[in-house]
Coordinates of C-alpha atoms and ligand atoms in Angstrom, one line a residue:
X297 CA 98.9 106.3 94.4
X298 CA 95.6 106.4 97.1
X299 CA 94.4 102.6 97.8
X300 CA 90.4 101.8 98.0
X301 CA 89.7 98.9 100.3
X302 CA 86.9 96.9 98.7
X303 CA 83.3 96.0 100.7
X304 CA 80.4 94.2 100.0
X305 CA 77.7 96.4 97.7
X306 CA 74.2 95.8 97.4
X307 CA 73.8 94.9 93.3
X308 CA 72.4 96.8 90.7
X309 CA 71.6 96.6 87.4
X310 CA 75.4 97.4 85.5
X311 CA 75.5 100.4 83.5
X312 CA 78.0 102.2 81.7
X313 CA 79.6 105.6 83.8
X314 CA 82.1 107.8 84.0
X315 CA 84.0 109.0 86.2
X316 CA 85.3 112.3 85.3
X317 CA 88.2 113.6 88.1
X318 CA 90.2 111.3 89.8
X319 CA 91.7 113.0 92.5
X320 CA 92.6 112.5 95.9
X321 CA 88.5 112.1 96.5
X322 CA 87.8 110.3 92.2
X323 CA 90.5 108.2 91.8
X324 CA 88.8 105.8 95.7
X325 CA 84.7 107.0 94.3
X326 CA 85.5 105.9 90.8
X327 CA 87.0 102.2 91.4
X328 CA 84.3 101.7 93.8
X329 CA 81.6 102.1 90.9
X330 CA 84.3 100.0 88.9
X331 CA 84.7 96.9 91.9
X332 CA 81.1 97.4 92.3
X333 CA 80.3 95.3 88.4
X334 CA 79.5 98.9 86.0
X335 CA 82.1 99.2 83.5
X336 CA 84.2 102.5 83.7
X337 CA 85.2 105.0 81.6
X338 CA 87.6 107.7 83.3
X339 CA 88.6 111.2 82.5
X340 CA 91.2 113.0 84.2
X341 CA 93.4 115.9 82.8
X342 CA 96.8 114.3 84.2
X343 CA 96.5 111.5 81.7
X344 CA 99.1 109.3 84.0
X345 CA 96.2 109.1 86.7
X346 CA 94.1 107.6 84.1
X347 CA 96.5 105.1 83.1
X348 CA 97.3 104.4 86.6
X349 CA 93.4 103.9 87.4
X350 CA 93.2 101.5 84.2
X351 CA 96.3 99.6 85.4
X352 CA 95.3 99.1 88.4
X353 CA 91.2 97.8 87.7
X354 CA 92.0 95.7 84.8
X355 CA 90.9 93.4 86.0
X356 CA 87.9 94.7 87.2
X357 CA 84.8 95.4 84.1
X358 CA 85.9 96.7 81.4
X359 CA 88.0 99.8 82.4
X360 CA 88.8 101.9 79.9
X361 CA 90.1 105.9 79.9
X362 CA 89.2 108.9 77.4
X363 CA 90.9 111.9 76.1
X364 CA 88.6 114.6 77.1
X365 CA 85.1 114.4 79.2
X366 CA 83.6 115.1 75.9
X367 CA 84.7 111.3 74.8
X368 CA 84.7 110.2 78.3
X369 CA 80.3 111.1 78.2
X370 CA 79.4 109.5 75.4
X371 CA 77.7 106.5 75.9
X372 CA 77.5 106.6 79.7
X373 CA 74.0 106.8 81.3
X374 CA 75.2 108.1 84.2
X375 CA 78.4 111.0 84.5
X376 CA 80.4 111.3 87.7
X377 CA 82.3 114.1 88.2
X378 CA 85.2 115.4 91.5
X379 CA 86.8 118.2 90.2
X380 CA 88.4 121.5 92.4
X381 CA 85.6 124.3 91.7
X382 CA 83.4 126.2 90.0
X383 CA 85.7 127.3 87.4
X384 CA 87.5 123.7 87.2
X385 CA 83.8 121.6 86.6
X386 CA 82.6 124.3 84.1
X387 CA 85.7 123.5 82.2
X388 CA 85.2 119.7 82.3
X389 CA 80.6 120.0 81.4
X390 CA 81.2 122.9 79.3
X391 CA 82.4 123.8 75.3
X392 CA 83.2 121.7 72.8
X393 CA 84.7 119.1 74.5
X394 CA 82.8 118.9 77.6
X395 CA 80.9 116.0 79.1
X396 CA 77.7 117.6 78.2
X397 CA 78.8 118.0 74.1
X398 CA 79.2 114.3 74.5
X399 CA 76.0 113.0 76.7
X400 CA 73.0 111.5 75.0
X401 CA 69.6 113.2 75.6
X402 CA 69.0 111.6 79.1
X403 CA 71.7 111.1 80.7
X404 CA 73.0 112.6 84.0
X405 CA 75.5 114.1 85.4
X406 CA 76.3 114.1 88.6
X407 CA 78.7 116.4 90.3
X408 CA 80.8 115.9 93.2
X409 CA 82.8 118.6 93.4
X410 CA 82.6 121.4 96.4
X411 CA 81.1 124.1 94.7
X412 CA 78.4 126.9 95.0
X413 CA 74.9 126.5 95.2
X414 CA 74.7 128.9 92.0
X415 CA 77.3 126.9 89.2
X416 CA 75.2 123.9 89.9
X417 CA 72.0 125.4 89.4
X418 CA 73.7 127.5 86.0
X419 CA 75.2 123.9 84.8
X420 CA 71.2 122.5 86.0
X421 CA 69.5 125.0 83.8
X422 CA 72.5 124.1 80.7
X423 CA 71.5 120.3 80.9
X424 CA 67.8 121.2 80.3
X425 CA 68.1 122.7 77.5
X426 CA 70.1 120.0 76.3
X427 CA 67.9 117.5 77.7
X428 CA 70.0 116.0 79.7
X429 CA 70.0 115.7 83.6
X430 CA 72.1 117.2 86.9
X431 CA 72.8 116.5 90.3
X432 CA 74.4 118.4 92.6
X433 CA 76.4 115.6 95.4
X434 CA 78.8 116.8 97.4
X435 CA 80.6 115.0 99.9
X436 CA 81.7 114.7 103.4
X437 CA 84.1 111.8 104.9
X438 CA 87.2 113.2 103.8
X439 CA 89.8 110.8 101.5
X440 CA 89.6 108.0 104.2
X441 CA 85.4 108.4 103.4
X442 CA 86.3 108.1 99.4
X443 CA 89.0 105.0 100.2
X444 CA 86.8 102.7 102.6
X445 CA 83.5 103.5 100.0
X446 CA 82.1 105.1 103.3
X447 CA 81.0 109.0 102.0
X448 CA 78.1 111.0 103.4
X449 CA 77.0 112.6 99.4
X450 CA 73.8 115.4 100.1
X451 CA 71.9 115.9 96.5
X452 CA 70.5 118.6 94.7
X453 CA 68.0 118.4 91.5
X454 CA 64.9 116.1 90.4
X455 CA 64.0 113.7 92.3
X456 CA 63.8 111.1 89.3
X457 CA 67.3 112.0 88.3
X458 CA 67.8 110.8 91.8
X459 CA 66.1 107.8 92.2
X460 CA 68.5 106.7 88.8
X461 CA 72.0 107.5 90.7
X462 CA 71.8 106.8 94.6
X463 CA 71.6 103.0 94.1
X464 CA 74.7 103.8 91.7
X465 CA 76.5 106.3 94.3
X466 CA 76.1 104.3 97.7
X467 CA 78.9 102.0 96.7
X468 CA 81.3 104.8 97.8
X469 CA 78.5 105.5 100.3
X470 CA 77.2 105.4 104.2
X471 CA 73.8 107.7 103.3
X472 CA 73.2 109.3 99.4
X473 CA 70.7 112.0 100.2
X474 CA 67.9 114.8 98.2
X475 CA 68.3 117.7 100.7
X476 CA 65.6 119.3 97.8
X477 CA 66.1 121.4 94.4
X478 CA 69.5 121.9 92.5
X479 CA 71.9 123.4 94.5
X480 CA 70.3 122.3 97.9
X481 CA 73.4 119.7 98.0
X482 CA 75.4 122.1 98.1
X483 CA 73.7 124.3 100.2
X484 CA 74.1 121.9 102.6
X485 CA 77.6 120.6 102.5
X486 CA 78.1 125.0 103.4
X487 CA 76.6 124.2 106.7
X488 CA 78.6 120.7 106.9
X489 CA 81.3 123.6 107.2
X490 CA 80.0 126.4 109.1
X491 CA 79.4 123.4 111.8
X492 CA 83.5 122.4 111.2
X493 CA 85.3 125.7 110.9
X494 CA 83.9 127.4 114.6
X495 CA 84.4 123.5 116.2
X496 CA 88.2 123.1 115.2
X497 CA 88.5 126.5 115.8
X498 CA 87.2 125.9 119.7
X499 CA 89.6 122.5 120.0
X500 CA 92.2 124.3 118.7
X501 CA 92.7 127.2 121.6
X502 CA 91.2 124.1 124.1
X503 CA 93.9 121.9 123.0
X504 CA 96.4 124.8 123.1
X505 CA 95.3 125.9 126.5
X506 CA 95.6 122.4 128.0
X507 CA 99.1 122.0 127.0
X508 CA 100.3 124.9 129.4
X509 CA 98.7 123.7 132.0
X510 CA 100.7 121.1 132.1
X511 CA 97.8 118.4 131.4
X512 CA 98.5 115.1 130.1
X513 CA 96.5 116.4 126.6
X514 CA 95.6 112.2 125.4
X515 CA 94.5 111.8 128.7
X516 CA 92.1 114.3 128.6
X517 CA 90.6 113.8 125.8
X518 CA 89.4 110.0 126.2
X519 CA 88.4 111.1 129.3
X520 CA 86.6 114.0 128.1
X521 CA 85.3 112.9 124.4
X522 CA 83.5 110.2 126.2
X523 CA 80.9 113.1 127.2
X524 CA 79.5 116.6 126.0
X525 CA 82.4 117.7 124.6
X526 CA 82.8 115.0 122.2
X527 CA 83.3 115.4 118.6
X528 CA 84.4 113.6 114.6
X529 CA 87.6 116.2 115.0
X530 CA 88.0 115.6 118.7
X531 CA 88.1 111.7 117.9
X532 CA 90.3 111.8 115.4
X533 CA 92.0 114.6 115.2
X534 CA 92.2 115.9 118.8
X535 CA 95.7 113.2 119.3
X536 CA 97.3 114.7 116.2
X537 CA 97.1 118.4 117.2
X538 CA 98.3 117.4 121.0
X539 CA 101.2 115.8 118.7
X540 CA 102.2 118.5 116.2
X541 CA 100.6 116.7 112.9
X542 CA 99.0 118.2 110.1
X543 CA 100.9 115.7 106.9
X544 CA 97.0 114.5 105.7
X545 CA 93.2 114.9 105.8
X546 CA 91.9 118.4 104.1
X547 CA 94.0 120.8 103.0
X548 CA 93.7 124.1 104.2
X549 CA 93.9 125.9 100.7
X550 CA 89.9 123.3 99.9
X551 CA 88.4 124.6 103.1
X552 CA 89.2 128.8 102.7
X553 CA 87.5 127.6 99.2
X554 CA 84.5 126.1 101.0
X555 CA 84.5 128.6 103.3
X556 CA 84.6 131.7 100.8
X557 CA 81.5 130.3 99.0
X558 CA 79.8 130.2 102.3
X559 CA 80.9 133.8 103.0
X560 CA 79.8 134.8 99.4
X561 CA 76.4 132.8 100.2
X562 CA 76.0 134.4 103.0
X563 CA 75.9 137.9 101.8
X564 CA 73.0 136.5 99.6
X565 CA 70.7 135.1 102.1
X566 CA 70.9 137.9 104.7
X567 CA 72.7 135.3 107.3
X568 CA 75.5 136.1 109.8
X569 CA 78.0 134.3 110.3
X570 CA 80.8 135.9 112.8
X571 CA 82.5 133.6 113.8
X572 CA 83.4 131.7 110.3
X573 CA 84.3 135.1 108.8
X574 CA 86.4 134.8 111.9
X575 CA 88.2 131.3 111.2
X576 CA 88.1 132.0 107.3
X577 CA 90.8 134.9 108.8
X578 CA 92.0 132.5 110.5
X579 CA 93.4 130.2 108.6
X580 CA 94.8 133.0 106.3
X581 CA 97.5 132.9 109.1
X582 CA 97.6 128.9 108.7
X583 CA 98.6 129.3 104.5
X584 CA 100.8 132.5 105.3
X585 CA 102.7 130.5 107.3
X586 CA 103.1 127.7 104.7
X587 CA 99.9 125.6 106.1
X588 CA 98.2 125.6 102.8
X589 CA 98.6 121.3 102.1
X590 CA 98.6 121.3 106.0
X591 CA 95.0 119.9 107.5
X592 CA 92.3 121.8 108.7
X593 CA 93.7 121.3 112.5
X594 CA 96.2 123.4 111.9
X595 CA 94.7 125.6 113.3
X596 CA 96.3 125.3 116.5
X597 CA 99.8 126.4 114.9
X598 CA 98.3 129.7 115.6
X599 CA 98.2 129.1 118.9
X600 CA 101.6 127.9 119.8
Ligands
NAP736 N1 90.0 116.0 99.9 C1 89.1 115.3 101.4 O1 89.4 115.4 102.3 C2 88.1 116.6 100.4 C3 86.6 116.0 100.9 C4 85.2 116.5 101.0 C5 85.2 117.3 99.9 N2 86.4 116.9 98.9 C6 86.2 118.2 97.9 O2 86.0 117.4 96.0 C7 86.8 118.2 95.8 C8 88.0 117.4 94.9 O3 88.8 116.7 96.3 P1 90.3 116.5 96.1 O4 90.8 116.2 96.9 O5 89.9 115.5 95.1 O6 91.2 117.5 95.4 P2 92.2 117.3 94.3 O7 92.9 115.6 94.8 O8 93.3 117.8 94.1 O9 91.9 116.3 93.0 C9 91.4 117.6 91.6 C10 90.9 116.4 90.2 O10 90.3 117.9 89.7 C11 90.8 117.4 88.5 N3 90.9 118.8 88.0 C12 91.2 120.1 88.3 N4 91.5 121.2 86.8 C13 90.8 120.9 85.9 C14 90.3 121.1 84.9 N5 90.3 122.6 84.5 N6 90.0 120.7 84.2 C15 89.6 119.0 84.3 N7 90.5 118.6 85.5 C16 90.4 119.1 86.8 C17 92.5 116.9 88.7 O11 93.8 116.6 87.8 P3 95.1 116.8 88.2 O12 95.0 115.5 88.5 O13 95.2 117.4 85.9 O14 95.1 118.1 88.1 C18 92.4 116.0 90.0 O15 91.8 114.8 89.8 C19 87.3 119.6 96.1 O16 86.1 119.8 95.6 C20 87.3 119.9 97.2 O17 86.6 120.4 98.1 C21 88.0 117.3 99.2

């Protein structure tokens, strides 16, 4: 399993927490909560991952594995979650074995999945009807951000629930910010993905052009990376794009899921996203090339 790099944590009162979904992101996020001194009960659909997590963090405050989301959520003050998409989120929250069925009135569900603003509002309403609270809280910063406990978290929901969650969630975050009412976290994440899509295509075109022109591209990136063309993508992905390495990072399948959410939201709010729609199709080409799990910087493969 992906390792977690412990960091220093601001002291907070120890809480009873649950974490649902120990994937690439959830596994280290849950680990930071345990290392910060909270009692964490975990649930993962594939139980071997939850077993491995409990074994790895046995020395921290009482790690426990539960067989269903409902049982994981029982007695927890805050239930964190990071699964794949809208349907996965409904599967772990609703129904007889869903987390909502186990949560006590007043407790808070915090969803870190990148999902639609619609499902966030739907679950916010379902939680309220049960006397529960719900925060949508997608993250940016990737696997490394999760492992280092330095994610950027964008939240939507009620201020009082956010105020309870924020100091606890800072165990895996560099910033944990309320953006507005329910759904505002997911909408902020969509803005983030729109920014990235066009930028990565521009970087891919620039690097492919420079390589055809016979330039020393690592040197070019070092030089222009100190000027106005600098970006996180250039700093963190430029040289691996030059070297044609994509077996890491944020998978194209996830990006297509995210751009699908973005384009559906734009249909509703009337925003025009011509470049984002085009880049979404380019990612479709990369999937056809077998790049479903390649990093999003693999857009350059279409240009070679
Ligand atoms: N990876 C990144 O760099 C990154 C960055 C920012 C945001 N995100 C977002 O974070 C979310 C998780 O990403 P990830 O990379 O951690 O994904 P992942 O490694 O595929 O993990 C997904 C987790 O969700 C669980 N899951 C999926 N469907 C489920 C269902 N129907 N019922 C119960 N559990 C279910 C999986 O359980 P199993 O172990 O049983 O499969 C696994 O624990 C996604 O929404 C992604 O877009 C990812």
